Short mmCIF file of C-alpha atoms in Angstrom, two decimals:
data_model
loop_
_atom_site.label_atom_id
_atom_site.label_comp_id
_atom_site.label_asym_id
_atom_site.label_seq_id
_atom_site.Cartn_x
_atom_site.Cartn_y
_atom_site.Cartn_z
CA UNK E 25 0.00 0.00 0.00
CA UNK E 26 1.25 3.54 -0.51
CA UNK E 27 1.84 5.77 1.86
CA UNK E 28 0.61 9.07 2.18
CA UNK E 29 2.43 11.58 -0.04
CA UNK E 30 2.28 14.19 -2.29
CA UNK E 31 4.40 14.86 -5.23
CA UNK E 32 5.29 18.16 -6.52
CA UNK E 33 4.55 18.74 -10.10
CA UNK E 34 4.64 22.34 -10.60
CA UNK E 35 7.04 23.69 -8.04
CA UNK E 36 5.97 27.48 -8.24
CA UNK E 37 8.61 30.24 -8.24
CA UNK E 38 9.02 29.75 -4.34
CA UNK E 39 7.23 27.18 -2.49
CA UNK E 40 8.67 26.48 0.63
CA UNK E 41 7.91 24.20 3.77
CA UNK E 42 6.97 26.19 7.04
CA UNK E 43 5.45 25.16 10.20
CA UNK E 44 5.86 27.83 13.67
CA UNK E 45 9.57 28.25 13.28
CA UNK E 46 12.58 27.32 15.59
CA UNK E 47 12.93 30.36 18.25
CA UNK E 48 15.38 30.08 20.96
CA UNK E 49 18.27 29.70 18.79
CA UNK E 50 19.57 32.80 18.22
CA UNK E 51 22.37 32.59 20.28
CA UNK E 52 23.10 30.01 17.82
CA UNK E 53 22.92 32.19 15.06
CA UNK E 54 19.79 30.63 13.71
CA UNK E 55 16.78 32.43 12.56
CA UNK E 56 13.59 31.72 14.11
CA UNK E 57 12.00 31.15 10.39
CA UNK E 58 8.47 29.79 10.10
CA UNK E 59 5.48 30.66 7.95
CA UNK E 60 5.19 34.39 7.90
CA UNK E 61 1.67 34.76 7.68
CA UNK E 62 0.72 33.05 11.26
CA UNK E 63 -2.76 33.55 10.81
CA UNK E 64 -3.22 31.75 7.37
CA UNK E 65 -1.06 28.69 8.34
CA UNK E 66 -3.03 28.27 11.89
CA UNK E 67 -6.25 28.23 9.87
CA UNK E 68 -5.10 25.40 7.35
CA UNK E 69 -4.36 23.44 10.12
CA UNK E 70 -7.03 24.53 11.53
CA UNK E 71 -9.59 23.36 9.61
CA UNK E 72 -8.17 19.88 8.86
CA UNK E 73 -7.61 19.25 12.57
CA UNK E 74 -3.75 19.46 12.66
CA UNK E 75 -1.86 20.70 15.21
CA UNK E 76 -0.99 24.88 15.06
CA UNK E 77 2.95 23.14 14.72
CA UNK E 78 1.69 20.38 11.54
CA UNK E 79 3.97 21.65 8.57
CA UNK E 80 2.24 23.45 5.63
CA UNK E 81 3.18 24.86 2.40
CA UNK E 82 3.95 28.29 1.51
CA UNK E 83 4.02 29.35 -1.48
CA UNK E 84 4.67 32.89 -3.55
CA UNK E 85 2.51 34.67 -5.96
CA UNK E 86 1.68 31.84 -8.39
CA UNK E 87 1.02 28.63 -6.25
CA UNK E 88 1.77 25.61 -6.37
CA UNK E 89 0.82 22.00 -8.13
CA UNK E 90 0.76 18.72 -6.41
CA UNK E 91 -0.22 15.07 -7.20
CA UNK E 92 -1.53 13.10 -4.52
CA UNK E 93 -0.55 9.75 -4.46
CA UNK E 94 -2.72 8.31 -1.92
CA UNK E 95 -5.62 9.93 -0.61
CA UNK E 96 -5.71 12.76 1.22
CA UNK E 97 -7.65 16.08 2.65
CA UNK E 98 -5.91 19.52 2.05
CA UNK E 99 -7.08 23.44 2.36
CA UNK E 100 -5.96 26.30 0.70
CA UNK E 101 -5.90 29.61 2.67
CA UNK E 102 -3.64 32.54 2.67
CA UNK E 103 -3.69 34.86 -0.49
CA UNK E 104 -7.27 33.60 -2.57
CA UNK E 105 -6.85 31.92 -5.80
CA UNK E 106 -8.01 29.72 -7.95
CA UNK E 107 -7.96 26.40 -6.97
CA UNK E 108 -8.62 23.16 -9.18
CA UNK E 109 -8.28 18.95 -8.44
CA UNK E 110 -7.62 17.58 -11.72
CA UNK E 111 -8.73 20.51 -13.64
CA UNK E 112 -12.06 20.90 -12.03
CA UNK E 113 -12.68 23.72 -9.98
CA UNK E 114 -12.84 23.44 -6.11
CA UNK E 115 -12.67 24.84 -2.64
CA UNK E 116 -10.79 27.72 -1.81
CA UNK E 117 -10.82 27.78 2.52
CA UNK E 118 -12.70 24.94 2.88
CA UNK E 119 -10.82 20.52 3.29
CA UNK E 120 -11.20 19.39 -0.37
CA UNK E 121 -10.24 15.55 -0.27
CA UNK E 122 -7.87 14.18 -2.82
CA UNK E 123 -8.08 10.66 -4.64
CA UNK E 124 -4.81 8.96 -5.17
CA UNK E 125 -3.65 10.25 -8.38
CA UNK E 126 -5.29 13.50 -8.03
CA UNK E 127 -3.50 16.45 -9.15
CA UNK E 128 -4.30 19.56 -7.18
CA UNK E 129 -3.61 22.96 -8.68
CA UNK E 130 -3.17 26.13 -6.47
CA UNK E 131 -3.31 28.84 -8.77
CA UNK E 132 -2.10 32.64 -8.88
CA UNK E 133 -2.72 34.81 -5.70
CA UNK E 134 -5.42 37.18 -7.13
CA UNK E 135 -4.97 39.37 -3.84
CA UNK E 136 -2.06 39.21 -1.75
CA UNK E 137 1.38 37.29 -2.43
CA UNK E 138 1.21 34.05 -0.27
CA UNK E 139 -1.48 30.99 -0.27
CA UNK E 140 -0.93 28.30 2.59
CA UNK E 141 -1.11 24.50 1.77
CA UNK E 142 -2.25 22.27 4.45
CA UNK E 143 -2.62 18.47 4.51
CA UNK E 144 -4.68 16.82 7.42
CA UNK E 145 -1.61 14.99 8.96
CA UNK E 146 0.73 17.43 7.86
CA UNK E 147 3.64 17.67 5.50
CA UNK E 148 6.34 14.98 7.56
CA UNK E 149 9.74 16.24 6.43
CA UNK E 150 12.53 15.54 8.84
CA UNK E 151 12.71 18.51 11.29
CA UNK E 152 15.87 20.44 11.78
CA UNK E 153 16.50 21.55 15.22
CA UNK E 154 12.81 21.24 16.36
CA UNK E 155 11.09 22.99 12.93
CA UNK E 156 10.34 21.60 9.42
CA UNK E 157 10.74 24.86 8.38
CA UNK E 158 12.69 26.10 5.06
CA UNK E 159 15.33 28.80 6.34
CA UNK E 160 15.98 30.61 3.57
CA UNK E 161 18.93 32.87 5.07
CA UNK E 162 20.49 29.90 7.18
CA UNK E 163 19.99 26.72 4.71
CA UNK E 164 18.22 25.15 7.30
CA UNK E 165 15.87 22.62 7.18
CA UNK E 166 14.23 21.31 3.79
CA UNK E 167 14.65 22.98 0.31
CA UNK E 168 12.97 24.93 -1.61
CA UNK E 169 10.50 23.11 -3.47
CA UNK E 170 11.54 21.19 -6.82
CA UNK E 171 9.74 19.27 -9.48
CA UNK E 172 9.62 15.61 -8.62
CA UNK E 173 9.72 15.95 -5.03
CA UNK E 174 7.32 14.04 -2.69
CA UNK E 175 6.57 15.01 0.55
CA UNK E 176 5.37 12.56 3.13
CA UNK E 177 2.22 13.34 5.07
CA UNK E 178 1.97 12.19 8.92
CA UNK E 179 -0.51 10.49 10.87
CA UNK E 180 -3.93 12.30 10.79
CA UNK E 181 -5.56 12.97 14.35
CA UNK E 182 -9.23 13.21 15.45
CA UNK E 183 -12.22 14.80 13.09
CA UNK E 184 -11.87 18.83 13.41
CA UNK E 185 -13.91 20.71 15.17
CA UNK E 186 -14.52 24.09 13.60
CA UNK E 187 -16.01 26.99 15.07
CA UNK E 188 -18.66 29.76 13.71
CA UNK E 189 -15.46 31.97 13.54
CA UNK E 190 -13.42 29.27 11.62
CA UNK E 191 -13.46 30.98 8.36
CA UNK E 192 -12.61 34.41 9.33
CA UNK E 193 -10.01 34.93 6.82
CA UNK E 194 -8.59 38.75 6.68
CA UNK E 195 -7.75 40.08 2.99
CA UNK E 196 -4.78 41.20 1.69
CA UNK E 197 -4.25 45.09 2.92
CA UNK E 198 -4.87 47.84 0.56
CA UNK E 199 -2.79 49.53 3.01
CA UNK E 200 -0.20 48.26 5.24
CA UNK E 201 -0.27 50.29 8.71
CA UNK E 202 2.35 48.74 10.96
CA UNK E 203 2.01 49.72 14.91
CA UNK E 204 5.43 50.68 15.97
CA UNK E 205 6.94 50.83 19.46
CA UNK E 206 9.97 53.23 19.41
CA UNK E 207 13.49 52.11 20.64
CA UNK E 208 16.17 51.21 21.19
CA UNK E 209 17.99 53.22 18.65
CA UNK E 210 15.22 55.82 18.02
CA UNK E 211 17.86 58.32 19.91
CA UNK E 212 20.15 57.90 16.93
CA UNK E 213 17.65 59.76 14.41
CA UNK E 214 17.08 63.43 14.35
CA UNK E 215 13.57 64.29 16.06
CA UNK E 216 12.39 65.78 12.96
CA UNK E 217 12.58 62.75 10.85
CA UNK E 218 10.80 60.83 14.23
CA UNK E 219 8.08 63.01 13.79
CA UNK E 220 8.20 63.07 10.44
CA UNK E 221 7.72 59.00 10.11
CA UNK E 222 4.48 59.24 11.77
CA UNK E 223 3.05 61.60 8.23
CA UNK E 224 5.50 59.44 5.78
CA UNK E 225 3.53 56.87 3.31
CA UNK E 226 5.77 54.44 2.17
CA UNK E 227 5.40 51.61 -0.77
CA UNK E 228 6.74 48.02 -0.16
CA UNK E 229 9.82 47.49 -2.29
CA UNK E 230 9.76 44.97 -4.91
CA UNK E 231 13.24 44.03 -3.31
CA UNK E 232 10.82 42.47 -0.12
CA UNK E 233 11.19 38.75 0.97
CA UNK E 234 10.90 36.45 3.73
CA UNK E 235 13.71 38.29 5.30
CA UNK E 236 12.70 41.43 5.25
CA UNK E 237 9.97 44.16 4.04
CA UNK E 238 12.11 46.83 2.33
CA UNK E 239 10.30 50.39 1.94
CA UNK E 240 10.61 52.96 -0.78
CA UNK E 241 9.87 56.19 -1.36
CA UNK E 242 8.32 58.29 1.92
CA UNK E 243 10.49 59.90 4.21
CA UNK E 244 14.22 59.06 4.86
CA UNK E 245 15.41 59.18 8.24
CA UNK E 246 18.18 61.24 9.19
CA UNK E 247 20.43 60.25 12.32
CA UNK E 248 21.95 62.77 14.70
CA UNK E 249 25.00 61.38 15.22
CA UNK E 250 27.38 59.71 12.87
CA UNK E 251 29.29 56.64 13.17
CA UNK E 252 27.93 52.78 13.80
CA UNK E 253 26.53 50.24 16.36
CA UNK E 254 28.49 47.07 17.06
CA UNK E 255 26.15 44.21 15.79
CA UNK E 256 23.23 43.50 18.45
CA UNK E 257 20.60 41.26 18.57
CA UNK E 258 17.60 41.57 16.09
CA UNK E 259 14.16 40.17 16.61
CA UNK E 260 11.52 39.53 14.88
CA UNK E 261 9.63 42.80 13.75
CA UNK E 262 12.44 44.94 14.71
CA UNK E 263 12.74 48.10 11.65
CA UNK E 264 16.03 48.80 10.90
CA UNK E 265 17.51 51.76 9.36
CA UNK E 266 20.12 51.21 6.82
CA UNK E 267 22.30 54.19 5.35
CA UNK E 268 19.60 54.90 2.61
CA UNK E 269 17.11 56.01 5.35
CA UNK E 270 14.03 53.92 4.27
CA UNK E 271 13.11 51.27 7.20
CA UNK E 272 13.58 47.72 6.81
CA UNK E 273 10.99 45.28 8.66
CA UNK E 274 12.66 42.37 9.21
CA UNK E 275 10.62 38.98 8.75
CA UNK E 276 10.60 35.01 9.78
CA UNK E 277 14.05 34.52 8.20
CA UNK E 278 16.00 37.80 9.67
CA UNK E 279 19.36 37.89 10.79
CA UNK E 280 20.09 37.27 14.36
CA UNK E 281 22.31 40.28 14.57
CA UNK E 282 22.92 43.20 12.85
CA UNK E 283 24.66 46.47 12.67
CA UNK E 284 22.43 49.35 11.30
CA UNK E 285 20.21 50.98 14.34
CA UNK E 286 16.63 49.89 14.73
CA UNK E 287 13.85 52.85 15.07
CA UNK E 288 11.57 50.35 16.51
CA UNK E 289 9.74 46.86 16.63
CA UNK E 290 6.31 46.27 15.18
CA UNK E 291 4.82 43.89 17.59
CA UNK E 292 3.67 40.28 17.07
CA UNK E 293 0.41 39.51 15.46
CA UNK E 294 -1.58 40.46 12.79
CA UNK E 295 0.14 43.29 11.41
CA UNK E 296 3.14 41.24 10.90
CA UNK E 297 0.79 38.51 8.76
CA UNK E 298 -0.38 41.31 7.13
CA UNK E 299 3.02 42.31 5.74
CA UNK E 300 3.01 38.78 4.32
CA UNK E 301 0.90 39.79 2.45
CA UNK E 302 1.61 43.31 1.33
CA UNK E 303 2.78 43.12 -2.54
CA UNK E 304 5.19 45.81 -3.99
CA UNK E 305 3.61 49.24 -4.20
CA UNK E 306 1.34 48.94 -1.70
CA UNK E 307 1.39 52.11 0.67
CA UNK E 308 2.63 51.34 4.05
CA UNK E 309 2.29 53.64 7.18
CA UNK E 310 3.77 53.39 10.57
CA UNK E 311 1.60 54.84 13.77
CA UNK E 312 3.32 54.83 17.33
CA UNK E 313 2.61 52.66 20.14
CA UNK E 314 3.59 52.73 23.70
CA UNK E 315 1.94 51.18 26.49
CA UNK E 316 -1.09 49.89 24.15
CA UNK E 317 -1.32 53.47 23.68
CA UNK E 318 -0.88 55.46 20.37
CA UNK E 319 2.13 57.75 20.91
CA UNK E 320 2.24 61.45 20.94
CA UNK E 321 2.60 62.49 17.96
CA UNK E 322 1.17 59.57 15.44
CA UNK E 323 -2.31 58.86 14.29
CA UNK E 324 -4.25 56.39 14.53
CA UNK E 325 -6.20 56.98 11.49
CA UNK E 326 -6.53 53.99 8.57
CA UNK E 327 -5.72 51.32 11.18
#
């Protein structure tokens, strides 16, 4: 008999394994990785009954394609698309179940830039330091998807048990406004340009990626004193300021340290997932936060 599995027919342009990541290791000099949009790959594996840790897919912009080779139950959340088994038209958010020798088809994101894949068992690569997650900076854990490869699916668990609230699925933002806690390098900018980033609209850079969400146009920040930081610790959602003054907000697959000073962190949760899914041009604003508070100075409005 075969064994659960899926086989990758159409790799995409970057489909990578992700489950929550391996934090704790930076001391190591690992990244704490994992899916970047949280909220997306909690709901796959939500629906299906997996575990928030089961493994899903990630893909980028134009999906994915996949050949089951025994039968199985998958969901497709994340960035809507298209979505077809065998060139039939199916569910998109909902546990579509797969024959063996189905071929499922995730299609373009229509909104957004990443679509989750979930199996009910979850995708059963051999984990790396705790995580089946792809690393892109590090190299760690599985590669990036490639034609041919088949992924083994794990042992399912009980029926799921979904919720009225189960298919609350946010869009992709129109407009990307990122709370922002100042410190602890906001002293190194000139007060001006601190006040100034509360007004700025910036665009996400084409240049973006699972390490970080690069900015253009807007304001750039100036510093008020010259000079650089020895490398500290970064975390996730930290914005660093490189010489070019447009703020970097470093994703899943960030460095563990780095040099250039950091304005600020935008705290875990939704806004992060939304940057996920925040394509290039789309406007992006910062507004303060201290306390749970909005800051003097910045404005809540859009958010």
């Amino acid at each position: 008999m075969t064994s659960a599995a899926l086989e990758v027919v159409r790799p995409g342009a970057l489909t990578t394994v992700q489950d929550l990541g391996r934090p704790g290791h930076a001391h190591l000099g690992v990244p704490r990785s994992g899916a970047l949009d949280a909220g997306a790959h909690d709901l796959a594996n939500r629906l299906l009954g997996n575990g928030r840790d089961a493994a899903t897919l990630e893909t980028t912009v134009d999906g994915v394609g996949l050949r089951a080779l025994a039968p199985v139950t998958v969901v497709v959340t994340g960035a809507p698309c298209a979505v077809r088994v065998s060139g039939r038209p199916a569910a998109w958010g909902a546990p579509v179940r797969l024959g063996a020798g189905a071929e499922l088809e995730v299609g373009r994101a229509e909104s957004g830039v990443r679509s989750y894949v979930a199996v009910r068992g979850g995708f059963a690569v051999p984990p790396v330091l705790g995580s089946r997650s792809t690393d892109l900076l590090s190299g760690l854990g599985p590669g990036v998807l490639t034609g041919g490869a088949v992924l083994p699916v794990g042992p399912t668990g009980p029926d799921p048990v979904l919720g009225a609230d189960a298919l609350r699925v946010p869009g992709a933002p129109s407009e990307l406004v990122l709370p922002l806690r100042l410190g602890p390098r906001a002293d190194w900018f000139e007060p001006a340009s601190i006040a100034a980033l509360w007004r700025a609209e910036f665009r996400v850079s084409p240049a973006s990626n699972r390490i970080g969400l690069r900015t253009e146009a807007g304001v750039r920040l100036a510093r008020s004193r010259g000079g650089e930081l020895p490398s500290e610790g970064m975390v996730l959602g930290a914005v660093q300021v490189p010489p070019d003054g447009l703020p970097v907000v470093f994703l899943a697959d960030h460095p563990v340290t780095g040099g250039y000073p950091v304005v600020g962190v935008v705290p875990l949760g939704p806004a992060l997932d939304a940057a996920a899914q925040a394509g290039p041009g789309v406007p992006v604003r910062f507004v303060g936060v201290r306390g749970g508070r909005w800051a003097k100075g910045s404005s809540p409005r859009g958010s």
